[in-house]
XYZ file of C-alpha atoms in Angstrom:
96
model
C 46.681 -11.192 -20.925
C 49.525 -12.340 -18.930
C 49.352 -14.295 -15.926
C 50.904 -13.884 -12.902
C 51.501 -16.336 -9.785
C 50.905 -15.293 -6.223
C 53.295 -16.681 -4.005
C 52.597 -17.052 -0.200
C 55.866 -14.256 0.309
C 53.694 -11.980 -1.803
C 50.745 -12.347 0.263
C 52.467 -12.200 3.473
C 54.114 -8.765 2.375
C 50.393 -7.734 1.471
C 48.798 -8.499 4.664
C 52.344 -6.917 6.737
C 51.153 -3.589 4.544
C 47.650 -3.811 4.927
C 48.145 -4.462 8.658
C 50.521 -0.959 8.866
C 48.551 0.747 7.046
C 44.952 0.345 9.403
C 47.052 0.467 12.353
C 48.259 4.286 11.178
C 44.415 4.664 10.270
C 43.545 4.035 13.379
C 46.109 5.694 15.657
C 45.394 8.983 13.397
C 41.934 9.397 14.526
C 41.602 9.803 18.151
C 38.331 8.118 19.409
C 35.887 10.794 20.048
C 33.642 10.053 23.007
C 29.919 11.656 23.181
C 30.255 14.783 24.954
C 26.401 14.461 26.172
C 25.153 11.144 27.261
C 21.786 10.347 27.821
C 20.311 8.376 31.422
C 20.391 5.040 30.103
C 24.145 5.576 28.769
C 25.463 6.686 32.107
C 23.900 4.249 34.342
C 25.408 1.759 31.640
C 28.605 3.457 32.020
C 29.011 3.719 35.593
C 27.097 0.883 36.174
C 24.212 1.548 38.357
C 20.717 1.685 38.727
C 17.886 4.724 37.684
C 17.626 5.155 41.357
C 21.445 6.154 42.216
C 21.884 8.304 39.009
C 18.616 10.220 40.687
C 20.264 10.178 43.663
C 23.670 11.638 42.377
C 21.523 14.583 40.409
C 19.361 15.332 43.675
C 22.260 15.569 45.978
C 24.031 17.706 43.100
C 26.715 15.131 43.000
C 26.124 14.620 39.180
C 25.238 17.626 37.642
C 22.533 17.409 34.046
C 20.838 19.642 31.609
C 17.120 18.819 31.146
C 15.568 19.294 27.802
C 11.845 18.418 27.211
C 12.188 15.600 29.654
C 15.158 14.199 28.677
C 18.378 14.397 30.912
C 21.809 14.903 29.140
C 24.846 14.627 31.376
C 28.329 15.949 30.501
C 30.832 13.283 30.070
C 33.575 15.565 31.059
C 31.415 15.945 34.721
C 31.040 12.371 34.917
C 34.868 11.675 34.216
C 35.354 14.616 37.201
C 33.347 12.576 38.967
C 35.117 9.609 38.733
C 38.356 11.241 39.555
C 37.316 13.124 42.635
C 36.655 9.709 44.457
C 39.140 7.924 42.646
C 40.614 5.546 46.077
C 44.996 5.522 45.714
C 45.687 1.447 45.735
C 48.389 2.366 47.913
C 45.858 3.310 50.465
C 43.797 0.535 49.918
C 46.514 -1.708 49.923
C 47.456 -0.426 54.114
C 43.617 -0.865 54.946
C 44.009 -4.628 55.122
């Protein structure tokens, strides 16, 4: 059995490849996001309480699919949502 040194160039080279080779992993597989989110997951998302996301579905702001008591929300709705009252900073910006 013949032994073999490991120099610090030869580990350097290995982590430089290792380091390309998850960063092609990762940029290869688009992050897939939930298409159907559950309550808790959108008021974590947008950040609000049970009473606003009833608010948003009662006013048909926010629209949901009810199953056997459980509400699913489209994440493509909510990301409409977001967009519709998306505020330009350059308008904010001549409010002050």
């Amino acid at each position: 059995m013949a032994v073999q040194i490991i120099t610090i160039e030869d580990l350097n080279e290995f982590r430089n490849l290792l380091l390309n080779d998850l960063k092609e992993i990762i940029q290869s597989k688009p992050q897939q996001t939930k298409q159907w989110l559950k309550s808790n997951e959108v008021r974590k998302l947008l950040n609000i309480s049970p009473g606003t996301l009833q608010n948003l579905r009662i006013n048909g702001t926010l629209s949901y699919t009810k199953i056997g008591g459980i509400m699913y929300y489209n994440h493509s709705d909510i990301d409409k949502l977001l967009d519709r009252n998306k505020v330009s900073s350059i308008q904010n910006r001549n409010n002050f």
